[in-house]
Amino acid sequence: MNSKMLKRAALTVALGACLGALAPSVMAQSATGAIAGRASSGDQITIVNKATGLTRTVTVGADGSYRLSQLPVGDYSLQVKRDGQSDNEPVAVNVALGGTTTVNLGGGGAGGAVTLDSVQVVGNRVLNRVDVSSTETATNVSREELARMPVDQSMGAVAMLAPGVIGGNSSLGGISFGGSSIAENSAFINGLNVTDFYRRQSFSSAPFAFFQEFQVKTGGYSVEFGRSTGGVINAVTRSGSNEFKSGMELTFEPNAFRSKAKDHQFDRVDSDGTPVSAVYKASHDTDSFLKANIWASGALVKDKLFFFGMYEQRQGSYGSTNNAGNEWTRSKSDNGFWGAKLDWNINDDHRLELLAFSDEASTDNATNLYDFDTSTIGDSKGTSVDDGGGKNGSLTYTGHFGENFTAKAMYGFNRSQALSASPADAQCAQVLIDSSYNGVYTAMGKPAVSCHPSSSTSVVDHHDERKVGRLDFEWQLGDHLLRFGLDREEMTTDRTTHYPGATGMRYTVFGATPGAVLDNGAVVPAGVDAIVMGRRRIDGGVFETTANAYYLEDVWNVTPNFVLNLGVRVDGFDNKTAAGSSFIKMDNLVSPRFGFSWDMRGDGASKLFGNLGRYYLPVTNIINYNFAGGLIDERTFYALNGWTPSTNPVTGAGYLQPNLGSQIGGIDDSYNLPVDDLRQSVSRDLDAVYQDEAILGFQQMINQEWSWGVNATYRRMANTMDDIRINALCGVRHDTLWPIANPGEKLTLWGTTDMGCAQDGWVTIDTSKEGYMAGGSNKIMGYYKPKRTYKALEFQIDRAWDDKWAFNASYLWSKSDGNHEGPVNSDTNYGDTGMVQHWDHPANNQDYGPLFNDHRHQIKLRGSYKLNEMWEFGSTFTALSGGPITALGVAWPDDSTGAASFVTEGSGGGSFWHCVKNCSGSWDQREFVYAGRGSGGRMPWVYNLGANVTWTLPVHDVDLKVRLSVFNLLNNQEVINQRARYEKGPGVVRGLYGTGTRWQTPRYAQLVVTWNF
């Protein structure tokens, strides 16, 4: 009888965990999970953490439900007592990060035994196959699963396993979730926000071996999450247990394991007859990386105090030529990571956790002249040092007060730095060669043209610090689980930047055509075939932003099979000046979110779910830095008057220095951002950026190993925030203002009589109708209303790991449409978040169409197979259809002011009009044709196949593994970014339009040796 009862109990637990009846979702932002389900009223459910002995007991309520929340991730044993007697042997249950493992124990039958007849158990423990309690879309990946597949050792690589997550513009880096830009995501480690808040394009990191599990949230996340309109990466670190453990891991990525990158050269002719060329030399580049870590964990006090500690030493050696192939830079790094986790189970109801880690790193760079044809390294150009990373820590308390109330408190800090300096900074200016001068430069032999070792890196001194405090509560009241909390973040940026050299200017040499118009409105004089643009950019200060939020959520079990998730979040952002006064302040930003999950047949075999919510995006600190601290950004044009041999004052090597001839026109200071009057820097009508999202999905178990699902997602971003050109606030032309505003909406700034206003005072205009005065025609016009939509349909099938094999496949059809990508501009490779030239001219956003991150088809496969106890194999495959190619012009009808720079490709957004007739004459005689977004077609499909093999030493009690992973196995080097600027002047077609600028990373391999002892 006992055997029969045990069998039935185990089978019922397995079904409940795989499919389950509905239960409330866990606090998703923490590093924990939950167990919940249904049983007989009065039953006692006891769980014991196998690693630490942590024990929790809860009594099943009158409605037959129970819940154990805020459980550390890991394996537990679960036992039921009825009338004081154990009703089954303990059953193994796994608690995953950010989810609820549902364990239904039936209503009791004869002798108190559970009532279900037969279920097959997957593996040796209860797993969360389909989380019927969740209303979000998320992908969980454990440390054990990652060890079976070829996944590069980064949080971003893990996120890319999830459907709808792709790499962003490779020139900027970052990842895109669900059609969003790379600057809209958040990352958490043990509940600590480690997202870069200066640009929001990266996050602090730790070694792969430091983590236990990752959760990638792609939509529908609950109200305790905010400040993100893209996705969330939630990671939890490893912890100690009662058993002392230790180990070491070596990771080798030698250059011999890497295929060579291909060189690319494009020799073209602009439509005005000017030869142009672009060269990308990369075949000589080298990359060797080695890291070794050692770790230990155990109990300082059995069942009470646990530790996990790791130290990792990293050594990297990288060699690369510049694009022209005439300089060689050798970069070396030798850095150590340290991290520690302490867990104190004060008792079974109260717990303290301490996390601390440092990802500080420094890289030394040495640049020499280089002969590409003979692979000969020449004279030194100088050295520089780049520093990054910082220290991070958090202290978390979790308390359970009775069986129905839980409280959690956390304080933490997140620090990072970005420092770049060289001994040549004070004496040597940087000189760049534009593609329009490449023909002449090649004929010169491509000599060194500057004594500075870097061609583009500014002198940067940057420090960021985030301080976080948050409180979270759960209170079970019958069928209602009330969840509420608040948090506060203080984010401080201390940054100064400037170009090196005595003049503080960076010089770029261009080929020029006499009669061409420059950005400052001057005309290239007769006889001048080359010009130099000197750009001076200086900024700096200390700036703070605070972000506050509180939330309330009711998870209501309307019936045993239907749950409603009703929540509201209220955010507030306060961006401050260097003096500490409010610069941008937005309060009472209300985000309602609603979700449901329905066990359609009441047997836990299928799940219909959906959610509807609003998500707000904070203002990054780069906005404070540039607008509330002031920005000098001036361009001065000179005729190039030949080259003079010079001597590098640091190294003694020779180089050619450009001679500046006569200045052409005045200084273009239209990009300066003064802080004389902040009333002209920020619109009083400013609204925060938000996105609305709707998801409807269905999941079903095929059997105990297989499940499948489908979901549809719709996202809409109906407003944006950016700097916007205003040159006619009162209907009269005046000097250009660049306020932070909501383009296409109302704007209120301080107007003055000097600007042509009737009197000094606040002026409100509708920027969809006015604010910009065209050159020449003096037409008053506004900006097109911003819009971005994302529509997706996802199919996924999954087979659970059963100690033999596992498989996951997904197909995603999506469409990302609109007239702005978001707070970055990938079309022109411009990454200053929130001020990216989208609204420098009304022409920039005239067209609504496919956006940069629009990839209609995504296929992702991953799987693993265990041949025997010695050999395992794994593979990943991604196929991504190409993104749109847009052909950006530089002018538009009835306006003599350029819609983009006539000189550089990266300045100004561009227009969708191409001049086809009378282009060199007066602006009012030009004739245009229209070419909308994506008019240039599509980039090619990109395929990426990875494979690995793992060998385990076949010796009992010796845990030694060797894993060889190969990434981009087929060595595809397809183009992934192309030039989008079609014109360089009205009617002058760039010969280099549509040529590639970035390609896939070549094949490389990684050897990992793991020894646990």
Short mmCIF file of N, CA and C in Angstrom, two decimals, residues 560-614:
data_model
loop_
_atom_site.label_atom_id
_atom_site.label_comp_id
_atom_site.label_asym_id
_atom_site.label_seq_id
_atom_site.Cartn_x
_atom_site.Cartn_y
_atom_site.Cartn_z
N PRO A 560 -10.20 27.99 -9.45
CA PRO A 560 -8.98 27.19 -9.39
C PRO A 560 -8.23 27.12 -10.72
N ASN A 561 -8.92 27.44 -11.82
CA ASN A 561 -8.30 27.30 -13.15
C ASN A 561 -8.08 28.62 -13.87
N PHE A 562 -8.43 29.73 -13.23
CA PHE A 562 -8.32 31.01 -13.92
C PHE A 562 -7.78 32.06 -12.95
N VAL A 563 -6.68 32.71 -13.37
CA VAL A 563 -6.06 33.73 -12.53
C VAL A 563 -5.96 35.03 -13.29
N LEU A 564 -6.22 36.12 -12.58
CA LEU A 564 -6.05 37.47 -13.12
C LEU A 564 -4.89 38.14 -12.39
N ASN A 565 -4.07 38.81 -13.16
CA ASN A 565 -2.95 39.58 -12.61
C ASN A 565 -3.24 41.05 -12.87
N LEU A 566 -3.60 41.80 -11.83
CA LEU A 566 -4.00 43.20 -11.96
C LEU A 566 -2.96 44.05 -11.24
N GLY A 567 -2.21 44.85 -11.98
CA GLY A 567 -1.13 45.61 -11.36
C GLY A 567 -1.03 47.02 -11.88
N VAL A 568 -0.39 47.87 -11.08
CA VAL A 568 -0.10 49.23 -11.50
C VAL A 568 1.25 49.62 -10.92
N ARG A 569 2.04 50.30 -11.71
CA ARG A 569 3.36 50.80 -11.31
C ARG A 569 3.38 52.31 -11.54
N VAL A 570 3.98 53.05 -10.63
CA VAL A 570 4.09 54.50 -10.76
C VAL A 570 5.56 54.88 -10.66
N ASP A 571 6.10 55.45 -11.73
CA ASP A 571 7.50 55.83 -11.80
C ASP A 571 7.66 57.34 -11.70
N GLY A 572 8.86 57.75 -11.28
CA GLY A 572 9.25 59.15 -11.29
C GLY A 572 10.72 59.27 -11.59
N PHE A 573 11.10 60.20 -12.46
CA PHE A 573 12.49 60.41 -12.84
C PHE A 573 12.86 61.88 -12.61
N ASP A 574 14.04 62.11 -12.06
CA ASP A 574 14.52 63.46 -11.81
C ASP A 574 15.97 63.56 -12.24
N ASN A 575 16.20 64.13 -13.43
CA ASN A 575 17.54 64.34 -13.96
C ASN A 575 18.00 65.74 -13.56
N LYS A 576 19.22 65.82 -13.01
CA LYS A 576 19.67 67.07 -12.40
C LYS A 576 20.88 67.66 -13.12
N THR A 577 21.06 68.95 -12.90
CA THR A 577 22.21 69.66 -13.45
C THR A 577 23.43 69.41 -12.57
N ALA A 578 24.58 69.95 -13.02
CA ALA A 578 25.79 69.82 -12.22
C ALA A 578 25.65 70.56 -10.90
N ALA A 579 24.77 71.55 -10.84
CA ALA A 579 24.54 72.30 -9.60
C ALA A 579 23.55 71.61 -8.67
N GLY A 580 22.91 70.54 -9.16
CA GLY A 580 22.00 69.79 -8.32
C GLY A 580 20.54 70.15 -8.45
N SER A 581 20.22 71.11 -9.32
CA SER A 581 18.82 71.47 -9.53
C SER A 581 18.19 70.57 -10.58
N SER A 582 16.87 70.44 -10.54
CA SER A 582 16.17 69.57 -11.48
C SER A 582 16.28 70.11 -12.89
N PHE A 583 16.61 69.24 -13.79
CA PHE A 583 16.75 69.59 -15.21
C PHE A 583 15.58 69.02 -16.00
N ILE A 584 15.32 67.74 -15.82
CA ILE A 584 14.14 67.07 -16.36
C ILE A 584 13.50 66.31 -15.21
N LYS A 585 12.26 66.63 -14.90
CA LYS A 585 11.58 65.97 -13.80
C LYS A 585 10.21 65.52 -14.26
N MET A 586 9.95 64.22 -14.11
CA MET A 586 8.68 63.64 -14.53
C MET A 586 8.18 62.73 -13.42
N ASP A 587 6.99 63.03 -12.91
CA ASP A 587 6.41 62.26 -11.81
C ASP A 587 5.10 61.62 -12.25
N ASN A 588 4.65 60.69 -11.41
CA ASN A 588 3.34 60.07 -11.58
C ASN A 588 3.16 59.46 -12.96
N LEU A 589 4.16 58.70 -13.38
CA LEU A 589 4.09 57.98 -14.65
C LEU A 589 3.45 56.63 -14.37
N VAL A 590 2.18 56.52 -14.70
CA VAL A 590 1.37 55.36 -14.31
C VAL A 590 1.44 54.29 -15.39
N SER A 591 1.80 53.08 -14.97
CA SER A 591 1.89 51.94 -15.88
C SER A 591 0.92 50.86 -15.43
N PRO A 592 -0.28 50.81 -16.00
CA PRO A 592 -1.18 49.69 -15.68
C PRO A 592 -0.75 48.45 -16.44
N ARG A 593 -0.87 47.29 -15.79
CA ARG A 593 -0.56 46.02 -16.46
C ARG A 593 -1.57 44.97 -16.01
N PHE A 594 -2.08 44.24 -16.99
CA PHE A 594 -3.11 43.22 -16.74
C PHE A 594 -2.69 41.93 -17.43
N GLY A 595 -2.86 40.84 -16.71
CA GLY A 595 -2.54 39.55 -17.30
C GLY A 595 -3.54 38.49 -16.86
N PHE A 596 -3.61 37.40 -17.63
CA PHE A 596 -4.46 36.28 -17.23
C PHE A 596 -3.81 34.98 -17.68
N SER A 597 -4.17 33.92 -16.99
CA SER A 597 -3.76 32.58 -17.40
C SER A 597 -4.91 31.63 -17.10
N TRP A 598 -5.25 30.82 -18.10
CA TRP A 598 -6.44 29.98 -18.02
C TRP A 598 -6.08 28.54 -18.35
N ASP A 599 -6.29 27.68 -17.38
CA ASP A 599 -6.18 26.24 -17.61
C ASP A 599 -7.48 25.82 -18.30
N MET A 600 -7.43 25.73 -19.60
CA MET A 600 -8.65 25.69 -20.40
C MET A 600 -9.51 24.45 -20.11
N ARG A 601 -8.89 23.32 -19.84
CA ARG A 601 -9.64 22.10 -19.60
C ARG A 601 -9.62 21.67 -18.13
N GLY A 602 -8.98 22.46 -17.32
CA GLY A 602 -8.95 22.17 -15.90
C GLY A 602 -8.09 21.00 -15.52
N ASP A 603 -7.28 20.48 -16.45
CA ASP A 603 -6.43 19.33 -16.14
C ASP A 603 -4.95 19.66 -16.23
N GLY A 604 -4.62 20.93 -16.40
CA GLY A 604 -3.22 21.32 -16.49
C GLY A 604 -2.55 20.90 -17.77
N ALA A 605 -3.32 20.50 -18.79
CA ALA A 605 -2.71 20.02 -20.03
C ALA A 605 -2.50 21.13 -21.05
N SER A 606 -3.08 22.29 -20.82
CA SER A 606 -2.91 23.38 -21.77
C SER A 606 -3.08 24.71 -21.04
N LYS A 607 -2.56 25.75 -21.64
CA LYS A 607 -2.57 27.07 -21.01
C LYS A 607 -2.80 28.14 -22.06
N LEU A 608 -3.81 28.97 -21.83
CA LEU A 608 -4.03 30.18 -22.63
C LEU A 608 -3.70 31.36 -21.74
N PHE A 609 -2.85 32.24 -22.21
CA PHE A 609 -2.43 33.37 -21.37
C PHE A 609 -2.34 34.63 -22.22
N GLY A 610 -2.34 35.75 -21.54
CA GLY A 610 -2.20 37.02 -22.22
C GLY A 610 -1.90 38.13 -21.25
N ASN A 611 -1.44 39.24 -21.75
CA ASN A 611 -1.21 40.41 -20.91
C ASN A 611 -1.23 41.67 -21.74
N LEU A 612 -1.47 42.76 -21.06
CA LEU A 612 -1.54 44.08 -21.67
C LEU A 612 -0.89 45.05 -20.69
N GLY A 613 0.10 45.82 -21.15
CA GLY A 613 0.78 46.68 -20.20
C GLY A 613 1.48 47.86 -20.85
N ARG A 614 1.86 48.79 -19.99
CA ARG A 614 2.61 49.98 -20.40
C ARG A 614 3.95 49.97 -19.67
#
